[in-house]
Structures are given as structure tokens and as C-alpha cells.
mmCIF file of C-alpha atoms in Angstrom:
data_model
loop_
_atom_site.group_PDB
_atom_site.id
_atom_site.type_symbol
_atom_site.label_atom_id
_atom_site.label_comp_id
_atom_site.label_asym_id
_atom_site.label_seq_id
_atom_site.Cartn_x
_atom_site.Cartn_y
_atom_site.Cartn_z
ATOM 1 C CA MET S 1 152.288 119.130 82.638
ATOM 2 C CA ARG S 2 148.959 120.003 81.632
ATOM 3 C CA THR S 3 147.490 120.789 78.473
ATOM 4 C CA VAL S 4 144.807 122.915 77.506
ATOM 5 C CA PRO S 5 142.360 120.680 75.029
ATOM 6 C CA SER S 6 142.546 122.237 71.854
ATOM 7 C CA ARG S 7 139.125 124.362 70.215
ATOM 8 C CA PRO S 8 138.288 124.461 66.366
ATOM 9 C CA GLU S 9 139.258 127.557 64.732
ATOM 10 C CA GLY S 10 136.392 129.677 64.785
ATOM 11 C CA ASP S 11 134.601 128.705 67.757
ATOM 12 C CA GLU S 12 134.611 132.098 69.454
ATOM 13 C CA ARG S 13 133.241 133.812 66.426
ATOM 14 C CA GLN S 14 130.425 131.827 66.635
ATOM 15 C CA ALA S 15 129.327 131.865 69.620
ATOM 16 C CA ALA S 16 129.582 135.351 69.633
ATOM 17 C CA LEU S 17 128.024 136.011 67.139
ATOM 18 C CA TRP S 18 124.769 134.029 68.469
ATOM 19 C CA ALA S 19 125.520 136.222 71.638
ATOM 20 C CA CYS S 20 125.089 139.631 69.983
ATOM 21 C CA VAL S 21 121.866 137.745 68.140
ATOM 22 C CA ALA S 22 120.639 136.609 71.167
ATOM 23 C CA VAL S 23 121.233 140.040 72.760
ATOM 24 C CA VAL S 24 119.488 141.825 69.495
ATOM 25 C CA HIS S 25 116.100 139.593 69.874
ATOM 26 C CA LEU S 26 116.140 140.281 73.891
ATOM 27 C CA ALA S 27 116.097 143.848 72.743
ATOM 28 C CA ALA S 28 114.087 144.194 70.032
ATOM 29 C CA VAL S 29 111.428 141.699 72.471
ATOM 30 C CA GLY S 30 111.864 144.728 75.791
ATOM 31 C CA ALA S 31 111.244 146.870 72.694
ATOM 32 C CA PHE S 32 107.599 145.835 71.512
ATOM 33 C CA LEU S 33 106.650 145.378 74.766
ATOM 34 C CA TRP S 34 107.774 148.898 76.551
ATOM 35 C CA THR S 35 106.894 150.957 73.534
ATOM 36 C CA ARG S 36 104.714 151.258 70.622
ATOM 37 C CA LEU S 37 106.749 149.821 68.240
ATOM 38 C CA ALA S 38 104.274 146.637 68.096
ATOM 39 C CA HIS S 39 101.449 148.511 67.056
ATOM 40 C CA ALA S 40 103.389 150.139 63.939
ATOM 41 C CA ASP S 41 100.767 150.344 61.174
ATOM 42 C CA SER S 42 102.302 151.827 57.667
ATOM 43 C CA ASP S 43 103.324 150.735 55.051
ATOM 44 C CA GLY S 44 106.718 152.080 55.337
ATOM 45 C CA ALA S 45 109.987 149.280 55.233
ATOM 46 C CA PHE S 46 110.925 149.398 58.516
ATOM 47 C CA ASP S 47 106.895 148.744 59.772
ATOM 48 C CA ARG S 48 106.761 146.253 57.162
ATOM 49 C CA GLY S 49 110.085 145.018 58.676
ATOM 50 C CA VAL S 50 108.715 144.672 62.225
ATOM 51 C CA ARG S 51 105.675 142.909 61.185
ATOM 52 C CA THR S 52 107.761 140.327 59.527
ATOM 53 C CA TYR S 53 109.520 139.571 62.425
ATOM 54 C CA GLN S 54 107.394 139.988 64.745
ATOM 55 C CA SER S 55 105.373 136.906 62.542
ATOM 56 C CA LEU S 56 108.361 135.259 62.554
ATOM 57 C CA SER S 57 110.280 135.242 65.896
ATOM 58 C CA GLY S 58 106.942 134.980 67.833
ATOM 59 C CA VAL S 59 107.469 137.904 69.676
ATOM 60 C CA ILE S 60 103.953 139.419 69.447
ATOM 61 C CA SER S 61 102.941 140.353 73.211
ATOM 62 C CA ASP S 62 99.504 139.115 73.066
ATOM 63 C CA TYR S 63 97.380 135.663 72.651
ATOM 64 C CA ARG S 64 95.237 136.274 69.642
ATOM 65 C CA PHE S 65 96.454 133.807 67.990
ATOM 66 C CA PHE S 66 94.287 131.411 71.038
ATOM 67 C CA ALA S 67 91.601 133.170 70.982
ATOM 68 C CA PRO S 68 89.072 130.397 69.161
ATOM 69 C CA ALA S 69 90.213 127.984 71.197
ATOM 70 C CA VAL S 70 89.828 129.520 74.773
ATOM 71 C CA ALA S 71 86.889 131.266 75.394
ATOM 72 C CA SER S 72 84.242 133.595 73.471
ATOM 73 C CA ASP S 73 84.607 136.649 73.677
ATOM 74 C CA SER S 74 82.747 139.397 75.518
ATOM 75 C CA ARG S 75 82.450 142.864 75.790
ATOM 76 C CA THR S 76 80.372 146.060 77.833
ATOM 77 C CA GLY S 77 79.361 149.060 76.889
ATOM 78 C CA PHE S 78 77.464 151.814 78.330
ATOM 79 C CA PHE S 79 74.866 154.196 77.533
ATOM 80 C CA VAL S 80 75.399 157.242 78.802
ATOM 81 C CA GLU S 81 72.616 159.796 78.522
ATOM 82 C CA GLN S 82 72.491 163.353 79.927
ATOM 83 C CA SER S 83 70.600 165.752 81.466
ATOM 84 C CA ASP S 84 69.536 167.396 78.025
ATOM 85 C CA GLY S 85 68.047 164.163 76.415
ATOM 86 C CA SER S 86 71.567 163.766 74.304
ATOM 87 C CA SER S 87 73.089 160.365 74.860
ATOM 88 C CA LEU S 88 76.714 159.108 74.203
ATOM 89 C CA PHE S 89 78.312 155.223 74.209
ATOM 90 C CA GLU S 90 81.018 154.198 76.223
ATOM 91 C CA PRO S 91 82.838 151.058 75.823
ATOM 92 C CA LEU S 92 84.659 149.173 78.597
ATOM 93 C CA THR S 93 88.201 148.870 76.673
ATOM 94 C CA SER S 94 91.341 150.510 76.327
ATOM 95 C CA ASP S 95 93.940 151.025 73.847
ATOM 96 C CA GLU S 96 96.651 148.426 76.335
ATOM 97 C CA VAL S 97 96.061 145.329 75.030
ATOM 98 C CA GLU S 98 96.845 143.907 78.179
ATOM 99 C CA VAL S 99 94.406 146.140 80.023
ATOM 100 C CA ALA S 100 91.480 145.139 77.812
ATOM 101 C CA ARG S 101 92.387 141.973 77.995
ATOM 102 C CA ARG S 102 91.728 142.187 81.859
ATOM 103 C CA TYR S 103 88.491 144.178 81.689
ATOM 104 C CA ARG S 104 87.386 141.324 79.152
ATOM 105 C CA CYS S 105 88.207 138.808 81.573
ATOM 106 C CA ILE S 106 85.939 140.648 84.336
ATOM 107 C CA VAL S 107 83.263 140.782 82.052
ATOM 108 C CA ALA S 108 83.149 137.093 81.458
ATOM 109 C CA SER S 109 83.392 136.234 85.027
ATOM 110 C CA GLY S 110 80.628 138.404 85.468
ATOM 111 C CA LEU S 111 78.830 136.462 82.906
ATOM 112 C CA ARG S 112 79.162 133.483 84.441
ATOM 113 C CA ALA S 113 78.043 135.041 87.615
ATOM 114 C CA ASN S 114 74.155 134.510 88.931
ATOM 115 C CA ARG S 115 72.031 137.864 88.047
ATOM 116 C CA LYS S 116 72.356 139.550 91.600
ATOM 117 C CA THR S 117 76.183 139.458 91.187
ATOM 118 C CA GLN S 118 75.730 140.867 87.640
ATOM 119 C CA ASP S 119 73.471 144.097 89.330
ATOM 120 C CA VAL S 120 76.385 144.262 91.795
ATOM 121 C CA LEU S 121 78.965 144.734 89.462
ATOM 122 C CA ALA S 122 76.720 147.129 86.647
ATOM 123 C CA GLN S 123 75.593 149.009 89.518
ATOM 124 C CA SER S 124 79.227 149.730 90.240
ATOM 125 C CA TRP S 125 80.192 150.365 86.697
ATOM 126 C CA ALA S 126 77.642 152.427 86.628
ATOM 127 C CA ALA S 127 78.576 154.725 89.234
ATOM 128 C CA VAL S 128 81.760 155.295 88.438
ATOM 129 C CA MET S 129 80.611 156.352 84.534
ATOM 130 C CA LEU S 130 78.276 158.460 86.559
ATOM 131 C CA GLY S 131 80.939 160.411 88.526
ATOM 132 C CA VAL S 132 83.063 160.367 85.069
ATOM 133 C CA HIS S 133 80.309 162.184 83.777
ATOM 134 C CA PRO S 134 78.639 164.069 86.503
ATOM 135 C CA GLU S 135 75.945 166.100 83.767
ATOM 136 C CA ALA S 136 74.427 162.520 83.319
ATOM 137 C CA SER S 137 70.945 161.913 84.485
ATOM 138 C CA GLN S 138 71.429 157.827 83.469
ATOM 139 C CA VAL S 139 73.606 155.306 82.108
ATOM 140 C CA THR S 140 72.428 151.913 80.456
ATOM 141 C CA VAL S 141 74.654 149.194 81.626
ATOM 142 C CA VAL S 142 75.366 146.566 78.053
ATOM 143 C CA THR S 143 77.001 143.227 78.213
ATOM 144 C CA GLN S 144 77.580 140.935 74.631
ATOM 145 C CA SER S 145 79.091 138.005 74.250
ATOM 146 C CA TYR S 146 80.154 136.661 70.740
ATOM 147 C CA GLN S 147 78.717 133.408 70.460
ATOM 148 C CA LEU S 148 80.076 131.422 68.008
ATOM 149 C CA PRO S 149 77.791 128.161 66.418
ATOM 150 C CA SER S 150 78.452 125.154 66.258
ATOM 151 C CA MET S 151 80.456 122.956 63.508
ATOM 152 C CA GLU S 152 77.166 121.922 62.253
ATOM 153 C CA ALA S 153 75.323 125.136 62.457
ATOM 154 C CA TRP S 154 78.247 126.989 60.494
ATOM 155 C CA ALA S 155 78.115 124.562 57.498
ATOM 156 C CA ALA S 156 74.451 125.643 58.166
ATOM 157 C CA GLY S 157 75.289 129.122 56.841
ATOM 158 C CA LYS S 158 75.327 130.199 60.570
ATOM 159 C CA ARG S 159 77.469 133.099 61.244
ATOM 160 C CA PRO S 160 79.138 134.238 64.987
ATOM 161 C CA GLU S 161 77.012 136.914 66.014
ATOM 162 C CA TRP S 162 77.295 139.625 69.372
ATOM 163 C CA ALA S 163 74.482 138.383 71.550
ATOM 164 C CA ILE S 164 72.913 141.090 74.718
ATOM 165 C CA HIS S 165 73.620 138.764 78.122
ATOM 166 C CA TYR S 166 73.214 141.404 80.670
ATOM 167 C CA THR S 167 71.100 145.038 80.138
ATOM 168 C CA GLY S 168 70.566 147.098 83.753
ATOM 169 C CA THR S 169 69.528 150.914 83.328
ATOM 170 C CA PHE S 170 70.725 152.832 86.362
ATOM 171 C CA GLY S 171 70.045 156.499 87.641
ATOM 172 C CA ARG S 172 71.250 159.149 89.805
ATOM 173 C CA LEU S 173 69.780 158.598 93.355
ATOM 174 C CA ASP S 174 70.635 162.374 93.614
ATOM 175 C CA ALA S 175 68.831 164.066 90.270
ATOM 176 C CA PRO S 176 65.829 165.094 90.319
ATOM 177 C CA LYS S 177 62.598 163.339 89.603
ATOM 178 C CA SER S 178 61.504 163.586 85.985
ATOM 179 C CA GLU S 179 57.753 164.008 85.084
ATOM 180 C CA VAL S 180 56.219 161.596 83.833
ATOM 181 C CA SER S 181 54.421 162.269 80.290
ATOM 182 C CA PRO S 182 51.192 161.250 78.814
#
């Protein structure tokens, strides 16, 4: 006759407890990834608890903690000039963290490209902005990169700054020609 090996008392309860903790943790990760819960910014007790849990468990859904060691940041924006002479600024960004990161990756790859490729990329962005703003007469594309100083320059007082890397102005091909001012 074969006997079943005995287990220490309470082993099932401990395993069930850890399984419940794992399920709650996975549910929290899912809530952080697929809802706005990860972006809670009030001072309520629940939101403070959520931020504390995110910090302690590492379930924050972005990788900003790598940023200083990965690469310098970059950004692009568009100055849209209206036909009445007014202008507005439209940044190339998104409220969604992952989409904004992909935009920055596109901009960063454009920064590494040759001038012709940068012009083609900027022309395509300008065409989109002119389509979004049919009343616009021209668009100026501005790309900046965040320049980090060396450690020696930092010690001497130099701080990081946004430097303009690319500018290009693109107008409508179908726009009426403006008169040249004296």
C-alpha cells in the first residue's frame, strides 16, 4: 500500500494566500495599463495609495527612469500661420505615454538622418498640419534636441538646454500669392 507524503500544516492556506496576492497584483497591472488609474494626480488617500503601490511594486507603465542613460530627448512642434496673420503652436505629442514615446522616436531618427531626409519628413508633417488646418497659409516645423552638458561643463555651471536642430517653413501650393511688402 502506497502512502501519501504528509505536508506541513497550513501549507495550502499559504499557497492560496500567495495566489490571491498574485491575482490582485496582475489585476492592478492591468488596471494601470488599460485605464487612467496610473495617471491619478489628486491628493486623496486612494490616489496616494495607488502612487505608493506603483512606486514600490514597479508597475508604472513607462520607462522614464531609464531616460538619463538612454539618449537625449527631442521634440517637434508646428507654428501654423493663419491666412489672417495670426498663428498658433501645435506640438507633436500625445496624452498617451506610449504614443508620445513613438513620436519622439520618429523625431530622434529624423535628427540622425541627412538633411534631405529631414526635409522630406518635415514636408510630410507640414502637409498633415495644412490638412488639419485648412485656413492655414504656411507651417513652420521646428525640431529641438535636449543637449546634456558633459560632467565637466555641468560642474562649471552649464545646464541642459533645448537647442534648435531643424526648422523648415512650408506653404500651400494652392494658396494665392501674397503681395510683396515694400
